[in-house]
Coordinates of C-alpha atoms and ligand atoms in Angstrom, one line a residue:
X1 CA 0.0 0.0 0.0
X2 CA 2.8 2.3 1.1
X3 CA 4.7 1.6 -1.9
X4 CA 1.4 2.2 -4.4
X5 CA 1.1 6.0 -2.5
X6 CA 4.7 6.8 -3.2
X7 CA 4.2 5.3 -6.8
X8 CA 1.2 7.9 -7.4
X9 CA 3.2 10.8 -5.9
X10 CA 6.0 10.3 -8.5
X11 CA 3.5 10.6 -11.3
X12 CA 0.7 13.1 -10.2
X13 CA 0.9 17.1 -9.3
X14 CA -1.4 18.6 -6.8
X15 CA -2.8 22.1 -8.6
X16 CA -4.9 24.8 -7.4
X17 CA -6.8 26.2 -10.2
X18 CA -9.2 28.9 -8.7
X19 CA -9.2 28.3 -5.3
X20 CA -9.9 24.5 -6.0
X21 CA -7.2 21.8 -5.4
X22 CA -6.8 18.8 -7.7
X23 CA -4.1 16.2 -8.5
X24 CA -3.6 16.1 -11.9
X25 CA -0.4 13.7 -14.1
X26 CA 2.8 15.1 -13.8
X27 CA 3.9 15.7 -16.9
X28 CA 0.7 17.4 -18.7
X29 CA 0.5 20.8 -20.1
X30 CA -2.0 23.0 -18.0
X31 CA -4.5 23.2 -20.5
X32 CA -4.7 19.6 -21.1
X33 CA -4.1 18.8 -17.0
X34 CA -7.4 20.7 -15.9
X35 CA -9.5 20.4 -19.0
X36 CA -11.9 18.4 -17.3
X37 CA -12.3 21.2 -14.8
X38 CA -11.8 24.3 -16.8
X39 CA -12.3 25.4 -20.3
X40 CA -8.9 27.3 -21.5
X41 CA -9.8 29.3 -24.4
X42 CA -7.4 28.9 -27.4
X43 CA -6.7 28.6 -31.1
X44 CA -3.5 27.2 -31.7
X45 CA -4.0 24.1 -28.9
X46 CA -5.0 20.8 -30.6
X47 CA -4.9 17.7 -28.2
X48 CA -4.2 15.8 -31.4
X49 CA -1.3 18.0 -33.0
X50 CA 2.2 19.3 -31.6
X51 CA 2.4 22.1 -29.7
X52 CA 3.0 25.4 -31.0
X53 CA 2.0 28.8 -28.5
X54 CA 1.7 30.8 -30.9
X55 CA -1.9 32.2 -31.0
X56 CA -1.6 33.6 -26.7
X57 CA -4.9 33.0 -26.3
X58 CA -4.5 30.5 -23.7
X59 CA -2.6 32.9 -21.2
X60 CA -3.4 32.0 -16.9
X61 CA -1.6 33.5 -14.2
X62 CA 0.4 31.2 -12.7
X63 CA 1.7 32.4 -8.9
X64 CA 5.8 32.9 -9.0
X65 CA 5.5 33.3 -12.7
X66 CA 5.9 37.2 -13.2
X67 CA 3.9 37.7 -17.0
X68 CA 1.0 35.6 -17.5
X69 CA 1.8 32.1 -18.6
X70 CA 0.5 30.4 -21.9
X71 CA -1.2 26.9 -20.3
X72 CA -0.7 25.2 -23.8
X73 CA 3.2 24.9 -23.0
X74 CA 3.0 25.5 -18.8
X75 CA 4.2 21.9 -17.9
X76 CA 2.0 21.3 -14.4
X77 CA 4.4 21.4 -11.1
X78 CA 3.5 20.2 -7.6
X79 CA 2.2 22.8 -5.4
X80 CA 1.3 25.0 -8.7
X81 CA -1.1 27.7 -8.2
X82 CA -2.7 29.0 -11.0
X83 CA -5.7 32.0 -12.0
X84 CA -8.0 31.7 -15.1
X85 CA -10.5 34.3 -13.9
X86 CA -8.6 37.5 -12.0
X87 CA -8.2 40.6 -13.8
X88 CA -5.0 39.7 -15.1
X89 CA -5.8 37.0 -17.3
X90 CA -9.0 38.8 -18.2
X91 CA -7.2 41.8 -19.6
X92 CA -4.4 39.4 -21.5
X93 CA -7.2 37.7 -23.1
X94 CA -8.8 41.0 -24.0
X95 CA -5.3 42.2 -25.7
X96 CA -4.5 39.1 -27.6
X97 CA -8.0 39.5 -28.8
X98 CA -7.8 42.8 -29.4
X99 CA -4.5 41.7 -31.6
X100 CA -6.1 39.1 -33.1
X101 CA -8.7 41.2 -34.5
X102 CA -6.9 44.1 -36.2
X103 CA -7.1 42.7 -39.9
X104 CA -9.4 40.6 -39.5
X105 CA -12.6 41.3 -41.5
X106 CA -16.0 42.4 -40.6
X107 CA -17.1 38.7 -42.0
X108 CA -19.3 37.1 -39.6
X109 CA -22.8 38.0 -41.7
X110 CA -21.2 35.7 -44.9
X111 CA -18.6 33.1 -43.2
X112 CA -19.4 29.3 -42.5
X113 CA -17.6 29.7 -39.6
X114 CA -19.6 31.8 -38.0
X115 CA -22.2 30.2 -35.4
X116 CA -19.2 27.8 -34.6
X117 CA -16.0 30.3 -34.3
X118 CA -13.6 30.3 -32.0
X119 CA -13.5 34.0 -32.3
X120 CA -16.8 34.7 -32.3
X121 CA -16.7 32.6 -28.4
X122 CA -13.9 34.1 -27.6
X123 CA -14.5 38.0 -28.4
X124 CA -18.1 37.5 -26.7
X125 CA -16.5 36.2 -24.0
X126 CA -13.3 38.6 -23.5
X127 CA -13.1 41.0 -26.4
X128 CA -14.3 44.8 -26.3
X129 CA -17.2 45.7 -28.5
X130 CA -15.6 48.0 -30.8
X131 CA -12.2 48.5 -32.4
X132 CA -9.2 51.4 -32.3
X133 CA -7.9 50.4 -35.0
X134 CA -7.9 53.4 -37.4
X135 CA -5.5 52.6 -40.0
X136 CA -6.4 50.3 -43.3
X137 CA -6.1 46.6 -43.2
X138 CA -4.1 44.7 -44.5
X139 CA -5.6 42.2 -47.2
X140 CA -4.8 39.6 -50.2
X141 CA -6.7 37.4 -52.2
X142 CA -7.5 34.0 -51.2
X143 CA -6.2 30.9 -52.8
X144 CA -7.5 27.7 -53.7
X145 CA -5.5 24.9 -52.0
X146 CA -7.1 22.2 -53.7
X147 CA -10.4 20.5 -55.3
X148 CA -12.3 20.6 -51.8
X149 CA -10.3 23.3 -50.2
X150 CA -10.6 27.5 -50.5
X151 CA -8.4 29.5 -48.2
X152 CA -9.5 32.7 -47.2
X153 CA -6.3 34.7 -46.4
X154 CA -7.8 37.8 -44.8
X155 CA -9.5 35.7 -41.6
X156 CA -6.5 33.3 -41.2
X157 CA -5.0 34.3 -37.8
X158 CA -1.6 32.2 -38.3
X159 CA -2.2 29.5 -35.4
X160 CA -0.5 27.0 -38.0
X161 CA -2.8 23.9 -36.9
X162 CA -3.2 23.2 -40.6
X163 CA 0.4 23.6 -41.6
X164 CA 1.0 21.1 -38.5
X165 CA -2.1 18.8 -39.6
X166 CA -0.6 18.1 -43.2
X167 CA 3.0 17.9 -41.7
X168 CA 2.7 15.5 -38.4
X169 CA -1.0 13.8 -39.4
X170 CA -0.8 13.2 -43.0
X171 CA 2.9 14.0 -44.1
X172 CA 2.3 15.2 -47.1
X173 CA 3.6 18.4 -45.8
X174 CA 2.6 20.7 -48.3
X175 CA 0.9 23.7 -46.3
X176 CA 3.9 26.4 -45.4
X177 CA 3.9 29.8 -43.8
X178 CA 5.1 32.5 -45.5
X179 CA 5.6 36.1 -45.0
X180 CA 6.3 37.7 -41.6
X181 CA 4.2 39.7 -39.2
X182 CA 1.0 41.0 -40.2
X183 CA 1.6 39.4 -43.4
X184 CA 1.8 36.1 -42.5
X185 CA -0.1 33.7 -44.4
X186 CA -0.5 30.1 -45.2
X187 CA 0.5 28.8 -48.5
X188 CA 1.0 25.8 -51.0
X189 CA 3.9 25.3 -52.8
X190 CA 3.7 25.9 -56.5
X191 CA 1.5 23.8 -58.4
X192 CA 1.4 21.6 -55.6
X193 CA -2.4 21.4 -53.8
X194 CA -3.6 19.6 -51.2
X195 CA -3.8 16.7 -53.1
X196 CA -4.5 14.4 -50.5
X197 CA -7.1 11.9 -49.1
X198 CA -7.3 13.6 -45.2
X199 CA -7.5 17.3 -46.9
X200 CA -11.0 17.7 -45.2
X201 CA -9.4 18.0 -41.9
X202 CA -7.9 21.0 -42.2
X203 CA -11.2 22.4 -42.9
X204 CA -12.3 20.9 -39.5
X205 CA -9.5 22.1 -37.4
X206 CA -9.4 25.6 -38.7
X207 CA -11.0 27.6 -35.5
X208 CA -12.0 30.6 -37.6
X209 CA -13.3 30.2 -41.4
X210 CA -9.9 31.1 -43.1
X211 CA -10.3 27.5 -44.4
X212 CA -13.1 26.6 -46.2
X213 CA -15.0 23.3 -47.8
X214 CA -16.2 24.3 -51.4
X215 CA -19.0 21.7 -50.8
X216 CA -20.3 23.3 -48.0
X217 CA -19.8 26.9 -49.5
X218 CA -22.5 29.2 -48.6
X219 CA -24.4 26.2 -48.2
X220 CA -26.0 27.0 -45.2
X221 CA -26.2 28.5 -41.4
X222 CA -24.8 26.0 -39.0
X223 CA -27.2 26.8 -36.6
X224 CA -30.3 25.1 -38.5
X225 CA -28.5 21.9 -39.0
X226 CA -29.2 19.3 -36.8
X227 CA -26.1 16.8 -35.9
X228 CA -26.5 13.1 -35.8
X229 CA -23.9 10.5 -34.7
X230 CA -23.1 7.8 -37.3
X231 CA -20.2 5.7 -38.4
X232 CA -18.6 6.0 -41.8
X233 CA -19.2 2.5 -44.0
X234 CA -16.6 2.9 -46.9
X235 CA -14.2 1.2 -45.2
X236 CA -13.4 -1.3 -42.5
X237 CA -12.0 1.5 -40.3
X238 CA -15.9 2.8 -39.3
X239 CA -14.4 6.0 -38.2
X240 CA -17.3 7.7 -35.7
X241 CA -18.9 11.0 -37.6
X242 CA -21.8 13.4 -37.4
X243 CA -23.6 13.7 -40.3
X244 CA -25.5 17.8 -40.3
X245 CA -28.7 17.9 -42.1
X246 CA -31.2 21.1 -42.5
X247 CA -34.6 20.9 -41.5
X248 CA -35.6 19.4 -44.6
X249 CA -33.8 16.3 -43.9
X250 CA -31.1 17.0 -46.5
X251 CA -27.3 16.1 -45.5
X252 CA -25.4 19.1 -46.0
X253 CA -22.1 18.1 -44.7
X254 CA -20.2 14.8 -42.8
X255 CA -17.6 15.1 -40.5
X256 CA -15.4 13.6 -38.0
X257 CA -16.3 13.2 -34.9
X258 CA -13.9 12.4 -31.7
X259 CA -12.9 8.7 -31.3
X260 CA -10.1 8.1 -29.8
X261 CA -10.4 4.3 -30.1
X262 CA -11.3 4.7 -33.7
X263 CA -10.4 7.7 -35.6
X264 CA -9.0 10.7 -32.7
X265 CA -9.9 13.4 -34.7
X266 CA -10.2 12.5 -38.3
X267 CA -11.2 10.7 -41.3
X268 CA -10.9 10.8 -45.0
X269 CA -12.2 12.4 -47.7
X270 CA -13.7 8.9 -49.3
X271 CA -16.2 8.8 -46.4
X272 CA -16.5 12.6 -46.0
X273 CA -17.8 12.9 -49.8
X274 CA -19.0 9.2 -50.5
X275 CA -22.8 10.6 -50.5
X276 CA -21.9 12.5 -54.1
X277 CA -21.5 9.6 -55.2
X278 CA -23.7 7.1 -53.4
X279 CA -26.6 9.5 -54.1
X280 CA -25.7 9.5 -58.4
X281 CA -27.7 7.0 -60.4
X282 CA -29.9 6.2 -57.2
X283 CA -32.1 3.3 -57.6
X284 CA -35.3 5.2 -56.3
X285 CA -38.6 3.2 -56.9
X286 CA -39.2 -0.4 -57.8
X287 CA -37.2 -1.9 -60.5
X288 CA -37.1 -5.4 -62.6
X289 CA -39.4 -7.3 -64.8
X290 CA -42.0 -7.8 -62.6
X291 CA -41.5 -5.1 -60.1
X292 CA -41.2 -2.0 -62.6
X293 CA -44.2 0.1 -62.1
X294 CA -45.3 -1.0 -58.4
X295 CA -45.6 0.6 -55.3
X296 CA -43.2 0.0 -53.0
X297 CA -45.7 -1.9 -50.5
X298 CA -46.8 -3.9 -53.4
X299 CA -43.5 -4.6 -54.8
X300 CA -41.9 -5.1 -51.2
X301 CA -44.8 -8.1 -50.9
X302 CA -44.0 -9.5 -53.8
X303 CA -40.7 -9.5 -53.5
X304 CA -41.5 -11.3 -49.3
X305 CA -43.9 -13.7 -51.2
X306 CA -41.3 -14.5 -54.2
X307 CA -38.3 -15.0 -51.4
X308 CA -41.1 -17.2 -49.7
X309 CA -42.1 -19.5 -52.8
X310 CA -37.8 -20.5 -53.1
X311 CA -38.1 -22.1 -49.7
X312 CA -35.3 -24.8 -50.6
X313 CA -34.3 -23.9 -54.5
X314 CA -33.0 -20.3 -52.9
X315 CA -29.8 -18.6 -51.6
X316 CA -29.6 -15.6 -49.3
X317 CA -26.2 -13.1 -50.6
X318 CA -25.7 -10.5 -47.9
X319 CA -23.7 -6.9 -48.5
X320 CA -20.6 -7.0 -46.5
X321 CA -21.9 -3.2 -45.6
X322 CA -25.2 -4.7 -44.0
X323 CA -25.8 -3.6 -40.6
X324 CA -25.2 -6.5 -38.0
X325 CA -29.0 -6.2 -37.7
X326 CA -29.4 -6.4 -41.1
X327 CA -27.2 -9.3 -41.1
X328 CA -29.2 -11.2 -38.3
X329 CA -32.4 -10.7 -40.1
X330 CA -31.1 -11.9 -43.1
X331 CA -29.4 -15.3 -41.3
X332 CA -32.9 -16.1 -40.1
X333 CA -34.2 -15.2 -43.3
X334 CA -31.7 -18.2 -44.9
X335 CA -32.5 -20.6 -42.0
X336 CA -36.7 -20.1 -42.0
X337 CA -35.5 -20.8 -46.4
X338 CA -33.5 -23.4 -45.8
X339 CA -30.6 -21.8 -47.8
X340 CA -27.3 -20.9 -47.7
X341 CA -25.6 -17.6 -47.2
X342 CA -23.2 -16.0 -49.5
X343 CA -21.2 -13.1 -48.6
X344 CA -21.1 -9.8 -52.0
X345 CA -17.2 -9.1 -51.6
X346 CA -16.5 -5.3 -52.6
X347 CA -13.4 -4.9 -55.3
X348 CA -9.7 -5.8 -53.6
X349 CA -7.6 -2.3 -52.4
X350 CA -4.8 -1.2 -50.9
X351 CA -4.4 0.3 -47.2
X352 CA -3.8 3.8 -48.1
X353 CA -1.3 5.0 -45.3
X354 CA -0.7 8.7 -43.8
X355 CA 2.1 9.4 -41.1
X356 CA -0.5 8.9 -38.5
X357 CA -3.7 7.8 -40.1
X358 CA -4.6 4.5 -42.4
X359 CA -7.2 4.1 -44.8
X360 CA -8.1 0.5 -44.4
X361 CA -7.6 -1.9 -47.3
X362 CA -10.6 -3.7 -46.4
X363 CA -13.3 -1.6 -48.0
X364 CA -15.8 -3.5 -46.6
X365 CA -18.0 -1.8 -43.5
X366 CA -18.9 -5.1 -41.4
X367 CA -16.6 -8.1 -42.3
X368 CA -16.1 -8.5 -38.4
X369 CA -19.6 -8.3 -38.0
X370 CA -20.4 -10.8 -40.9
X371 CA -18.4 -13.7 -39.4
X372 CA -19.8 -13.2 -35.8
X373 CA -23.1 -13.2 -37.3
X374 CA -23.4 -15.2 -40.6
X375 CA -21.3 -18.1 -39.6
X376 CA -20.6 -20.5 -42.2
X377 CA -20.7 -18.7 -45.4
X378 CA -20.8 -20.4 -49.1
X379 CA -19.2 -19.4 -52.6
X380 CA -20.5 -18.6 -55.8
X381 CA -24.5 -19.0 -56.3
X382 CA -25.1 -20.7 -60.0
X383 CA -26.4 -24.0 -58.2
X384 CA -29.6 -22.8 -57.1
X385 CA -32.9 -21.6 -58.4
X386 CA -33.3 -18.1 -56.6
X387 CA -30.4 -15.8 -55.2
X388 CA -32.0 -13.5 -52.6
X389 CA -30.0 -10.2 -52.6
X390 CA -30.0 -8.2 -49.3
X391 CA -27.6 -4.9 -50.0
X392 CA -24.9 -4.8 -53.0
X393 CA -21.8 -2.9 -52.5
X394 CA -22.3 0.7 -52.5
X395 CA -21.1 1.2 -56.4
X396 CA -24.0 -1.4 -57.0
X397 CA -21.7 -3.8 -57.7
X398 CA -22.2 -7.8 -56.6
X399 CA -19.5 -9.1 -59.6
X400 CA -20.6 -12.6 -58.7
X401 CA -24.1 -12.5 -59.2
X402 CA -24.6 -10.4 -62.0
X403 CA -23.1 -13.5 -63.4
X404 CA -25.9 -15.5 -62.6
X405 CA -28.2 -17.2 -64.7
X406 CA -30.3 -17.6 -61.6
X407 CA -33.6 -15.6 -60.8
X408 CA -32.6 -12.5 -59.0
X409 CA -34.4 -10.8 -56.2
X410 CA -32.2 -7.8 -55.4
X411 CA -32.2 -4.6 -52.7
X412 CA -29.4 -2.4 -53.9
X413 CA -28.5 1.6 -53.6
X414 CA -27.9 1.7 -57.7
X415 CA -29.5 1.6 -61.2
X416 CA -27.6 -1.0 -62.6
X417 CA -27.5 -3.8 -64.6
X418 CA -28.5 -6.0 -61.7
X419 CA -31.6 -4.1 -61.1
X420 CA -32.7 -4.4 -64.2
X421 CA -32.1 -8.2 -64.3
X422 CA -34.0 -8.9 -61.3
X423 CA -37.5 -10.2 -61.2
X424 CA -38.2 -7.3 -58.6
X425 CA -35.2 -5.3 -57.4
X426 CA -36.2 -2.9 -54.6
X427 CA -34.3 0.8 -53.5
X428 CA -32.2 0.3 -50.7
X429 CA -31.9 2.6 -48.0
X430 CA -28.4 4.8 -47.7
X431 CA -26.2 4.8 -45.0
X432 CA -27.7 8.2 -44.2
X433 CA -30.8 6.8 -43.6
X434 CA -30.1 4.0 -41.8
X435 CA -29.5 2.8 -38.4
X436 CA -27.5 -0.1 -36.6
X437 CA -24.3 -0.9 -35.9
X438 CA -20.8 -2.4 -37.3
X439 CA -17.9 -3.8 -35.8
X440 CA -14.7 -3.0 -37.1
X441 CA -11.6 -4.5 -37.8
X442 CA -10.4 -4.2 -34.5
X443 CA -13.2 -5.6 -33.4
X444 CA -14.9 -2.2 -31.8
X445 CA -18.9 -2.2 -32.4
X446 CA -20.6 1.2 -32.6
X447 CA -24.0 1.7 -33.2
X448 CA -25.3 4.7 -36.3
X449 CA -28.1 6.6 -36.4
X450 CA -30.6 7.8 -38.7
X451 CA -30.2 11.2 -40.0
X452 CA -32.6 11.3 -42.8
X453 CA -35.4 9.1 -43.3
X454 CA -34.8 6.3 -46.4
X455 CA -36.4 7.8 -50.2
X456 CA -38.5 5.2 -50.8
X457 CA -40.5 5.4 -47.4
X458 CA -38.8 2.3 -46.1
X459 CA -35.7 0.7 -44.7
X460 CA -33.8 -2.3 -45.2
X461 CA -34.3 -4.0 -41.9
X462 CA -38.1 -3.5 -42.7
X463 CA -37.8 -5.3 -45.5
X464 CA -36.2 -8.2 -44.2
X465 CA -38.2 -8.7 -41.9
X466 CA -41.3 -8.6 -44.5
X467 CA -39.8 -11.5 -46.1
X468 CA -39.4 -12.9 -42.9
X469 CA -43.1 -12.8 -42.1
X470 CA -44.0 -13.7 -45.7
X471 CA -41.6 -16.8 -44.8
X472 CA -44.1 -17.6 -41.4
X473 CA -41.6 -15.8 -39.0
X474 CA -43.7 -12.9 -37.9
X475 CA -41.7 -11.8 -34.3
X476 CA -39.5 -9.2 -36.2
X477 CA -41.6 -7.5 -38.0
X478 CA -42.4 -4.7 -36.1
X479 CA -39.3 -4.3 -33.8
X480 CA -37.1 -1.3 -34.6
X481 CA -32.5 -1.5 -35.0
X482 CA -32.6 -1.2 -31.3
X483 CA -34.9 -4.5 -30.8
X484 CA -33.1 -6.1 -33.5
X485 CA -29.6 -5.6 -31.2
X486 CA -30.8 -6.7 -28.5
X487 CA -32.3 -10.4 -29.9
X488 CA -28.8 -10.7 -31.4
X489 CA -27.0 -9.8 -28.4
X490 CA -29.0 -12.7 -26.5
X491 CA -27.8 -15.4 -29.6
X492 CA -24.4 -14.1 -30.4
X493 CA -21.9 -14.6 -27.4
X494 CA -19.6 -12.0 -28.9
X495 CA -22.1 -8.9 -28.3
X496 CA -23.7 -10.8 -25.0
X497 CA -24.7 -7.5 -22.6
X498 CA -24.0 -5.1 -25.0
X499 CA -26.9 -2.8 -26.2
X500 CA -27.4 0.4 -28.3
X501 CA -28.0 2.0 -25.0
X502 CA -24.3 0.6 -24.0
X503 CA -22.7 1.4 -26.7
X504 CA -23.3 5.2 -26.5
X505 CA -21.7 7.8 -28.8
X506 CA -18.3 5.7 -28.8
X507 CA -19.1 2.0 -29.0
X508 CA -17.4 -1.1 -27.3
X509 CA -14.7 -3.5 -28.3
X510 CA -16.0 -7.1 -28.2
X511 CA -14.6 -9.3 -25.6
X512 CA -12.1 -12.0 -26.2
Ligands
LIG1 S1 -5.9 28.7 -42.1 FE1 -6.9 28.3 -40.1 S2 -5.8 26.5 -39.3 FE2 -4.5 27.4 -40.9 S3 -3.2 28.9 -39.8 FE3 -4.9 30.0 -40.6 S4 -6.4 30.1 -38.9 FE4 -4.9 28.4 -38.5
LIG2 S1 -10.8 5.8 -43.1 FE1 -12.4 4.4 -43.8 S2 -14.0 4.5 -42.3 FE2 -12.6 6.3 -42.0 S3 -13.6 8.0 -43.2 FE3 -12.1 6.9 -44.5 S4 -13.3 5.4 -45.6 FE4 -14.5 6.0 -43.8
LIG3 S1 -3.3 27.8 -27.4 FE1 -1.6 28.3 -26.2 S2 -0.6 29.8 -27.3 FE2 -2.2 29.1 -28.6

């Protein structure tokens, strides 16, 4: 016991941060140190990038320390005393604010930024309400860094997180300052953009609206859009995001969102603009010979009653980006049809690697989840009547059975050639409008949400479990992703006690 206390002492600092005492790790930066007990205000700070202490917006007045210290590179010390509300610190924020401000323009009516700005916070909080600055400011043009990127010069306030981003995140390290003083400005290198797969980020960290997304341009005022927690599909990574639509359901703009047993900070631009793509060529209303022209509650019984009738002669092939709900569903779909499962495997690639990020090779969303939940799986699907699709990769793609000379029943995202083959091919829901959860390649399940409702009035899981009932299994038919979970989590030994209650915003890692 004696030897555990002096253990502890060697690796925590007591601190007294306004009035209050708390031990903190030894070690830590103040910022990061009382973060859970204060909010620091600062710009260039990023818990996920090098330090720089450049922006002084994060200046405290330590006791001993004779001009206020900047808590971004204030290592904590034992017996520190420290002030983040006296007069002092008040005033230095009010100065480097007051700094800050001097060419920067009037924006805030036009920027993206603005409703989520670090500057707008921070002058509300500590700036003065009007400026005496008299003389002109100083300006230049802004600059496109790249096909997704626009960088507006005048707002930039040099706190170099981006420039740090591309150098110690990605390693691409093609962002540079140049200039000096009031001049200062972020650049490319000549004919070299931001050519790279994590240039969204950049966007993301920014804390004012010096850099900009051009797909989100002028889009639209951050404070209508309403945030939902998902999990990116496109590859076996499932990096946690938020997914901001307006209040007519439309998605306006995915993002990253904190994970540090997934993604930290980040992701990549493949799942930040898959929707462009996902939502071209949309399969959007019943398709096929026999389903062309039907509603979708007629074509979605015909399409049960059909799956029904190849009881025996049939074989279910499930999306590797199926939910784990979806994929439970569609096992007990194969067992009530006495058929076999086969897996749709998405094209081969390569593991895309960054300094401190990896794209995952594995393109497929739920692979992990497929061999919990599927078991046994079987190849190819030419030695039965019926193939059953449930979900096709998200190109539309299922290589193997649009081979097929077999009679196709088909869910997919896409117009394609599969659609038109099937008897009845029905719309499937996007990720977007979806929920469920995945478990990744390192075997962490998190649970997504539904941001927008699906197109064609109905959801993928709903349809399995049509066919289900049209199959004489009527017990799922009315339960919702939640329900789903929880019947699986009773079966499956892997996700045994988890919930979508339990696995909250960040998800759990399955047990060994
Ligand atoms: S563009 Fe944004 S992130 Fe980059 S240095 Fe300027 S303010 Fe900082
Ligand atoms: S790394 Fe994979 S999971 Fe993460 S955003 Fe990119 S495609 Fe999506
Ligand atoms: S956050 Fe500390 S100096 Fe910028």
């Amino acid at each position: 016991m004696a030897e555990a206390v002096a253990t502890e002492q060697k690796t925590t600092a007591t601190v007294t941060v306004d009035g209050a005492t708390v031990e903190v790790k030894k070690g830590e930066m103040l910022i990061e140190a009382i973060s859970h007990l204060k909010h620091i205000p600062h710009y260039c700070y990023h818990p996920g990038l090098s330090i720089a202490g450049n922006c002084r917006m994060c200046l405290v007045t330590v006791e001993g320390i004779p001009k206020p210290a900047i808590a971004c590179a204030t290592e904590v010390k034992d017996g520190m005393i420290c002030h983040t509300l006296d007069d002092k610190t008040a005033e230095a924020r009010r100065i480097v604010l007051e700094f800050l401000l001097i060419n920067h323009p009037l924006d805030c009516p036009v920027c993206d930024k603005s409703g989520e700005c670090m500057l707008q916070d921070f002058s509300y909080e500590y700036g003065q309400d009007r400026s005496r600055f008299e003389e002109h400011k100083v300006t230049a043009d802004n600059k496109v860094f790249s096909d997704h990127v626009i960088y507006d010069t005048n707002r930039c306030i040099s706190c170099t997180r981006c420039v740090r981003f591309m150098e110690e995140i990605d390693g691409f390290g093609g962002l540079c300052m140049v200039q000096r003083g009031d001049h200062s400005k972020v650049d490319i290198f000549p004919g070299r953009p931001v050519d790279t797969l994590l240039s969204g980020n950049i966007v993301d960290i920014c804390p004012v609206g010096a850099l900009l997304s051009k797909d989100f341009l002028y889009q639209h005022r951050v404070w209508w859009l309403e945030k939902t927690d998902s999990v990116c599909p496109m590859c076996s990574k499932n990096c946690s995001i938020e997914i901001d639509t307006n209040l007519e359901g439309d998605v306006k703009r995915i993002r990253p969102r904190e994970n540090e047993r997934v993604n930290e900070w980040w992701m990549c631009d493949i799942g930040r603009y898959a929707l462009t793509d996902l939502a071209e060529n949309r399969l959007e209303s019943p398709a096929g010979t026999e389903g062309a022209g039907k509603s979708m509650k007629d074509a979605i019984q015909l399409f049960a009653s059909k799956a029904a009738e190849a009881k025996g002669k049939a074989k279910v092939a499930v999306s590797l980006f199926a939910s784990n709900e979806e994929m439970f569903l569609a096992k007990k779909l194969a067992d009530k049809l006495e058929a076999k499962i086969a897996v749709i495997e998405p094209a081969k690639s390569d593991a895309i690697k960054f300094r401190k990020f990896e794209i995952s090779g594995d393109r497929a969303a739920n692979r992990t989840g497929a061999a919990l939940i599927l078991g046994e799986t079987a190849s190819g699907v030419d030695d039965v009547e019926t193939v059953i699709v449930l979900g096709t990769n998200p190109d539309g793609s299922a290589p193997e059975i649009a081979k097929s000379k077999a009679k196709l029943l088909v869910l997919t995202n896409k117009i394609a050639d599969l659609a038109k083959k099937a008897v009845v091919a029905l719309p499937a829901a996007l990720f977007t409008e979806r929920e469920g959860s995945y478990v990744n390649h390192d075997n962490h399940v998190q649970r997504f949400k539904r941001a927008t409702f699906p197109k064609s009035g109905f959801g993928d899981l709903q349809i399995i479990a049509e066919c289900l009932k049209a199959a004489g299994e009527a017990r799922y038919a009315d339960l919702s992703a939640s329900g789903v979970f929880d019947l699986l989590a009773k079966e499956i030994p892997a996700f045994a006690g988890m919930s979508h209650r339990s696995l909250g915003k960040l998800g759990e890692k399955i047990r060994d």
